[in-house]
PDB file of C-alpha atoms in Angstrom:
ATOM      1  CA  MET A   1     -28.775 -36.327  23.664  1.00  0.00           C
ATOM      2  CA  LYS A   2     -27.465 -38.374  26.126  1.00  0.00           C
ATOM      3  CA  SER A   3     -30.645 -39.341  27.014  1.00  0.00           C
ATOM      4  CA  ILE A   4     -34.571 -39.798  25.171  1.00  0.00           C
ATOM      5  CA  ASP A   5     -37.838 -41.038  25.761  1.00  0.00           C
ATOM      6  CA  HIS A   6     -38.910 -42.363  22.539  1.00  0.00           C
ATOM      7  CA  PRO A   7     -42.778 -43.692  21.586  1.00  0.00           C
ATOM      8  CA  HIS A   8     -41.797 -47.390  19.927  1.00  0.00           C
ATOM      9  CA  PHE A   9     -38.530 -48.175  21.437  1.00  0.00           C
ATOM     10  CA  GLY A  10     -39.476 -46.261  24.885  1.00  0.00           C
ATOM     11  CA  HIS A  11     -37.043 -44.929  26.921  1.00  0.00           C
ATOM     12  CA  LEU A  12     -32.989 -44.938  25.654  1.00  0.00           C
ATOM     13  CA  GLU A  13     -29.760 -43.926  27.276  1.00  0.00           C
ATOM     14  CA  ALA A  14     -26.937 -43.376  25.280  1.00  0.00           C
ATOM     15  CA  PRO A  15     -23.630 -45.808  26.073  1.00  0.00           C
ATOM     16  CA  SER A  16     -21.602 -44.210  27.976  1.00  0.00           C
ATOM     17  CA  ALA A  17     -18.498 -46.622  27.385  1.00  0.00           C
ATOM     18  CA  ASN A  18     -16.026 -45.935  24.345  1.00  0.00           C
ATOM     19  CA  GLU A  19     -17.527 -48.858  21.864  1.00  0.00           C
ATOM     20  CA  THR A  20     -20.994 -49.037  20.909  1.00  0.00           C
ATOM     21  CA  GLU A  21     -23.014 -51.126  22.195  1.00  0.00           C
ATOM     22  CA  VAL A  22     -26.865 -52.558  22.315  1.00  0.00           C
ATOM     23  CA  ILE A  23     -29.241 -50.273  23.696  1.00  0.00           C
ATOM     24  CA  TRP A  24     -32.695 -52.057  22.865  1.00  0.00           C
ATOM     25  CA  GLU A  25     -33.719 -55.512  22.434  1.00  0.00           C
ATOM     26  CA  GLY A  26     -36.982 -56.552  20.961  1.00  0.00           C
ATOM     27  CA  THR A  27     -38.651 -58.481  18.088  1.00  0.00           C
ATOM     28  CA  ALA A  28     -40.721 -57.687  15.088  1.00  0.00           C
ATOM     29  CA  SER A  29     -43.440 -59.365  13.492  1.00  0.00           C
ATOM     30  CA  LEU A  30     -42.567 -60.652   9.950  1.00  0.00           C
ATOM     31  CA  GLY A  31     -45.658 -63.118   8.839  1.00  0.00           C
ATOM     32  CA  SER A  32     -45.682 -65.121  11.332  1.00  0.00           C
ATOM     33  CA  SER A  33     -42.320 -65.567  11.841  1.00  0.00           C
ATOM     34  CA  LYS A  34     -40.534 -63.228  14.969  1.00  0.00           C
ATOM     35  CA  VAL A  35     -36.729 -61.351  14.089  1.00  0.00           C
ATOM     36  CA  GLU A  36     -35.148 -60.486  17.150  1.00  0.00           C
ATOM     37  CA  VAL A  37     -34.179 -57.053  16.778  1.00  0.00           C
ATOM     38  CA  ARG A  38     -30.761 -54.906  18.772  1.00  0.00           C
ATOM     39  CA  LEU A  39     -30.656 -50.922  18.580  1.00  0.00           C
ATOM     40  CA  TRP A  40     -27.200 -50.039  18.736  1.00  0.00           C
ATOM     41  CA  ALA A  41     -25.267 -47.068  20.011  1.00  0.00           C
ATOM     42  CA  ASP A  42     -22.195 -44.882  19.448  1.00  0.00           C
ATOM     43  CA  PRO A  43     -21.218 -43.562  23.030  1.00  0.00           C
ATOM     44  CA  ASP A  44     -20.343 -40.372  21.149  1.00  0.00           C
ATOM     45  CA  SER A  45     -23.294 -39.595  18.621  1.00  0.00           C
ATOM     46  CA  GLY A  46     -25.963 -38.778  21.349  1.00  0.00           C
ATOM     47  CA  LEU A  47     -29.579 -40.059  20.562  1.00  0.00           C
ATOM     48  CA  ASP A  48     -31.776 -38.291  17.425  1.00  0.00           C
ATOM     49  CA  ALA A  49     -35.471 -38.257  17.555  1.00  0.00           C
ATOM     50  CA  ASP A  50     -35.777 -38.503  13.659  1.00  0.00           C
ATOM     51  CA  GLU A  51     -33.260 -41.168  12.997  1.00  0.00           C
ATOM     52  CA  LEU A  52     -34.743 -43.540  15.608  1.00  0.00           C
ATOM     53  CA  ASP A  53     -38.473 -42.405  14.035  1.00  0.00           C
ATOM     54  CA  THR A  54     -37.169 -43.638  10.593  1.00  0.00           C
ATOM     55  CA  PHE A  55     -36.353 -46.744  12.426  1.00  0.00           C
ATOM     56  CA  ALA A  56     -39.390 -47.556  14.112  1.00  0.00           C
ATOM     57  CA  THR A  57     -41.545 -46.744  10.373  1.00  0.00           C
ATOM     58  CA  HIS A  58     -39.314 -49.327   9.135  1.00  0.00           C
ATOM     59  CA  LEU A  59     -39.582 -51.892  11.884  1.00  0.00           C
ATOM     60  CA  ALA A  60     -43.933 -51.219  11.048  1.00  0.00           C
ATOM     61  CA  HIS A  61     -43.260 -51.944   6.897  1.00  0.00           C
ATOM     62  CA  LEU A  62     -41.580 -54.714   7.762  1.00  0.00           C
ATOM     63  CA  PRO A  63     -42.838 -56.509   4.838  1.00  0.00           C
ATOM     64  CA  ALA A  64     -41.708 -53.831   1.953  1.00  0.00           C
ATOM     65  CA  LEU A  65     -37.653 -53.544   3.908  1.00  0.00           C
ATOM     66  CA  ASP A  66     -38.153 -57.267   3.130  1.00  0.00           C
ATOM     67  CA  THR A  67     -39.576 -57.659  -0.231  1.00  0.00           C
ATOM     68  CA  ALA A  68     -36.046 -55.456  -0.850  1.00  0.00           C
ATOM     69  CA  ALA A  69     -33.665 -57.084   0.690  1.00  0.00           C
ATOM     70  CA  ARG A  70     -34.737 -60.372  -1.097  1.00  0.00           C
ATOM     71  CA  ALA A  71     -34.885 -58.522  -4.203  1.00  0.00           C
ATOM     72  CA  ALA A  72     -31.556 -57.951  -3.783  1.00  0.00           C
ATOM     73  CA  ILE A  73     -30.709 -61.817  -2.501  1.00  0.00           C
ATOM     74  CA  ARG A  74     -31.852 -62.444  -5.616  1.00  0.00           C
ATOM     75  CA  GLU A  75     -29.643 -60.218  -7.392  1.00  0.00           C
ATOM     76  CA  ASN A  76     -26.517 -61.039  -5.913  1.00  0.00           C
ATOM     77  CA  LEU A  77     -27.225 -64.715  -6.101  1.00  0.00           C
ATOM     78  CA  ARG A  78     -27.885 -64.570 -10.069  1.00  0.00           C
ATOM     79  CA  GLN A  79     -24.584 -62.731 -10.062  1.00  0.00           C
ATOM     80  CA  ASP A  80     -22.752 -65.420  -7.674  1.00  0.00           C
ATOM     81  CA  ARG A  81     -24.572 -68.481  -6.434  1.00  0.00           C
ATOM     82  CA  TYR A  82     -21.571 -70.222  -4.650  1.00  0.00           C
ATOM     83  CA  PHE A  83     -23.851 -69.323  -1.549  1.00  0.00           C
ATOM     84  CA  ILE A  84     -26.308 -72.207  -2.720  1.00  0.00           C
ATOM     85  CA  ASP A  85     -23.853 -74.200  -4.564  1.00  0.00           C
ATOM     86  CA  HIS A  86     -22.155 -74.390  -1.333  1.00  0.00           C
ATOM     87  CA  HIS A  87     -25.552 -74.645   0.755  1.00  0.00           C
ATOM     88  CA  ALA A  88     -26.866 -77.158  -1.266  1.00  0.00           C
ATOM     89  CA  ASP A  89     -23.273 -79.800  -0.895  1.00  0.00           C
ATOM     90  CA  GLU A  90     -22.472 -78.388   3.265  1.00  0.00           C
ATOM     91  CA  LEU A  91     -26.657 -78.876   4.188  1.00  0.00           C
ATOM     92  CA  ASP A  92     -27.522 -82.029   1.970  1.00  0.00           C
ATOM     93  CA  ASP A  93     -29.148 -83.480   5.368  1.00  0.00           C
ATOM     94  CA  ALA A  94     -30.851 -80.773   6.291  1.00  0.00           C
ATOM     95  CA  ASP A  95     -34.876 -80.209   5.377  1.00  0.00           C
ATOM     96  CA  VAL A  96     -35.326 -77.178   3.370  1.00  0.00           C
ATOM     97  CA  ILE A  97     -32.007 -78.099   1.006  1.00  0.00           C
ATOM     98  CA  LYS A  98     -34.150 -81.459   0.326  1.00  0.00           C
ATOM     99  CA  ARG A  99     -36.861 -80.523  -0.493  1.00  0.00           C
ATOM    100  CA  LEU A 100     -34.906 -77.353  -2.241  1.00  0.00           C
ATOM    101  CA  THR A 101     -32.905 -79.574  -4.232  1.00  0.00           C
ATOM    102  CA  ARG A 102     -36.328 -82.363  -4.553  1.00  0.00           C
ATOM    103  CA  ASP A 103     -38.366 -79.748  -6.610  1.00  0.00           C
ATOM    104  CA  ALA A 104     -35.186 -79.175  -8.575  1.00  0.00           C
ATOM    105  CA  ASN A 105     -36.355 -81.952 -10.019  1.00  0.00           C
ATOM    106  CA  GLY A 106     -32.797 -82.481 -11.027  1.00  0.00           C
ATOM    107  CA  GLU A 107     -31.235 -79.592 -11.904  1.00  0.00           C
ATOM    108  CA  ALA A 108     -29.309 -76.943  -9.917  1.00  0.00           C
ATOM    109  CA  ILE A 109     -31.396 -75.187  -6.640  1.00  0.00           C
ATOM    110  CA  GLY A 110     -33.372 -72.018  -8.552  1.00  0.00           C
ATOM    111  CA  VAL A 111     -32.231 -68.523  -6.793  1.00  0.00           C
ATOM    112  CA  ASP A 112     -35.460 -67.941  -6.490  1.00  0.00           C
ATOM    113  CA  ALA A 113     -36.620 -71.110  -4.652  1.00  0.00           C
ATOM    114  CA  PHE A 114     -33.411 -70.477  -2.944  1.00  0.00           C
ATOM    115  CA  THR A 115     -33.698 -66.969  -1.974  1.00  0.00           C
ATOM    116  CA  ALA A 116     -37.929 -67.691  -0.915  1.00  0.00           C
ATOM    117  CA  ALA A 117     -36.768 -70.350   1.000  1.00  0.00           C
ATOM    118  CA  MET A 118     -34.331 -67.988   2.789  1.00  0.00           C
ATOM    119  CA  HIS A 119     -35.420 -66.155   6.189  1.00  0.00           C
ATOM    120  CA  PRO A 120     -34.163 -63.403   8.373  1.00  0.00           C
ATOM    121  CA  ILE A 121     -33.305 -64.138  11.978  1.00  0.00           C
ATOM    122  CA  ARG A 122     -32.718 -60.936  13.201  1.00  0.00           C
ATOM    123  CA  ILE A 123     -32.146 -57.233  12.555  1.00  0.00           C
ATOM    124  CA  GLY A 124     -29.453 -54.659  13.577  1.00  0.00           C
ATOM    125  CA  LEU A 125     -30.433 -50.920  13.662  1.00  0.00           C
ATOM    126  CA  TRP A 126     -27.137 -48.618  13.566  1.00  0.00           C
ATOM    127  CA  HIS A 127     -27.997 -45.781  15.337  1.00  0.00           C
ATOM    128  CA  LEU A 128     -24.555 -43.745  14.557  1.00  0.00           C
ATOM    129  CA  THR A 129     -24.471 -39.955  13.796  1.00  0.00           C
ATOM    130  CA  GLY A 130     -22.725 -39.166  10.508  1.00  0.00           C
ATOM    131  CA  GLU A 131     -22.337 -42.686   9.037  1.00  0.00           C
ATOM    132  CA  ALA A 132     -24.848 -42.385   5.971  1.00  0.00           C
ATOM    133  CA  ASP A 133     -24.441 -46.286   4.818  1.00  0.00           C
ATOM    134  CA  ALA A 134     -25.464 -49.449   6.840  1.00  0.00           C
ATOM    135  CA  ARG A 135     -28.558 -48.054   9.350  1.00  0.00           C
ATOM    136  CA  ILE A 136     -29.813 -50.642   9.214  1.00  0.00           C
ATOM    137  CA  VAL A 137     -28.051 -54.766   8.777  1.00  0.00           C
ATOM    138  CA  VAL A 138     -31.128 -57.355   8.905  1.00  0.00           C
ATOM    139  CA  ASP A 139     -29.481 -61.157   8.213  1.00  0.00           C
ATOM    140  CA  TYR A 140     -30.637 -63.969   6.497  1.00  0.00           C
ATOM    141  CA  THR A 141     -30.799 -67.652   6.999  1.00  0.00           C
ATOM    142  CA  ILE A 142     -31.332 -71.213   4.737  1.00  0.00           C
ATOM    143  CA  ASP A 143     -31.677 -72.941   8.508  1.00  0.00           C
ATOM    144  CA  ALA A 144     -29.852 -71.174  11.643  1.00  0.00           C
ATOM    145  CA  ALA A 145     -29.949 -74.212  12.865  1.00  0.00           C
ATOM    146  CA  ALA A 146     -27.565 -76.093  10.473  1.00  0.00           C
ATOM    147  CA  SER A 147     -25.184 -73.369   9.702  1.00  0.00           C
ATOM    148  CA  ASP A 148     -23.917 -69.831  11.308  1.00  0.00           C
ATOM    149  CA  GLU A 149     -23.656 -68.935   7.638  1.00  0.00           C
ATOM    150  CA  LEU A 150     -26.162 -66.120   6.818  1.00  0.00           C
ATOM    151  CA  LEU A 151     -26.155 -63.187   3.856  1.00  0.00           C
ATOM    152  CA  ALA A 152     -26.155 -59.644   5.740  1.00  0.00           C
ATOM    153  CA  VAL A 153     -28.535 -57.394   3.791  1.00  0.00           C
ATOM    154  CA  LYS A 154     -27.346 -53.575   5.148  1.00  0.00           C
ATOM    155  CA  THR A 155     -29.199 -50.193   4.181  1.00  0.00           C
ATOM    156  CA  ALA A 156     -29.085 -46.871   4.391  1.00  0.00           C
ATOM    157  CA  GLY A 157     -32.030 -45.432   6.655  1.00  0.00           C
ATOM    158  CA  ASP A 158     -33.657 -44.717   3.489  1.00  0.00           C
ATOM    159  CA  GLY A 159     -34.295 -48.458   2.279  1.00  0.00           C
ATOM    160  CA  THR A 160     -32.458 -48.206   0.069  1.00  0.00           C
ATOM    161  CA  VAL A 161     -30.264 -51.348  -0.127  1.00  0.00           C
ATOM    162  CA  THR A 162     -26.182 -51.298  -0.289  1.00  0.00           C
ATOM    163  CA  SER A 163     -24.487 -54.434  -0.043  1.00  0.00           C
ATOM    164  CA  VAL A 164     -25.584 -58.022   0.324  1.00  0.00           C
ATOM    165  CA  ASP A 165     -22.529 -59.494   2.916  1.00  0.00           C
ATOM    166  CA  TRP A 166     -21.707 -63.235   3.353  1.00  0.00           C
ATOM    167  CA  GLU A 167     -21.286 -63.207   7.023  1.00  0.00           C
ATOM    168  CA  SER A 168     -20.822 -65.831  10.015  1.00  0.00           C
TER     169      SER A 168
END
């Protein structure tokens, strides 16, 4: 189907060009924060109401998605803390790093403290029929004003985390 009216996203049109593009933009609330949301679609795939319903459900239950994403970030940083150390070195003037360093009391910034200080800035919903992985991508940053580097938590449509990737 090339267009659809959806209760959450409204009227959507599949892209007519030969590339995947944003077909809807909005925001979602997570606690007191607003997170930018973009729905991407492939011109060849059409639009699927069930998948759009799944996306809407995840947005309605964003705290659960955030909890799963933070657990994956925590595990990723426990295995390799270079993302933390890099930010501690490069952003030592940033308020969040100053606070985390002070709270660490002479020790290295802890994985749990760093993970808790990160916040989502963007959610990408990838409507690509036939693709099983990375349907939802939540981008987390420690300080968006000071760094363009983030951890992108990619999940399947069922909310299962498929990867945590360092991106910029």
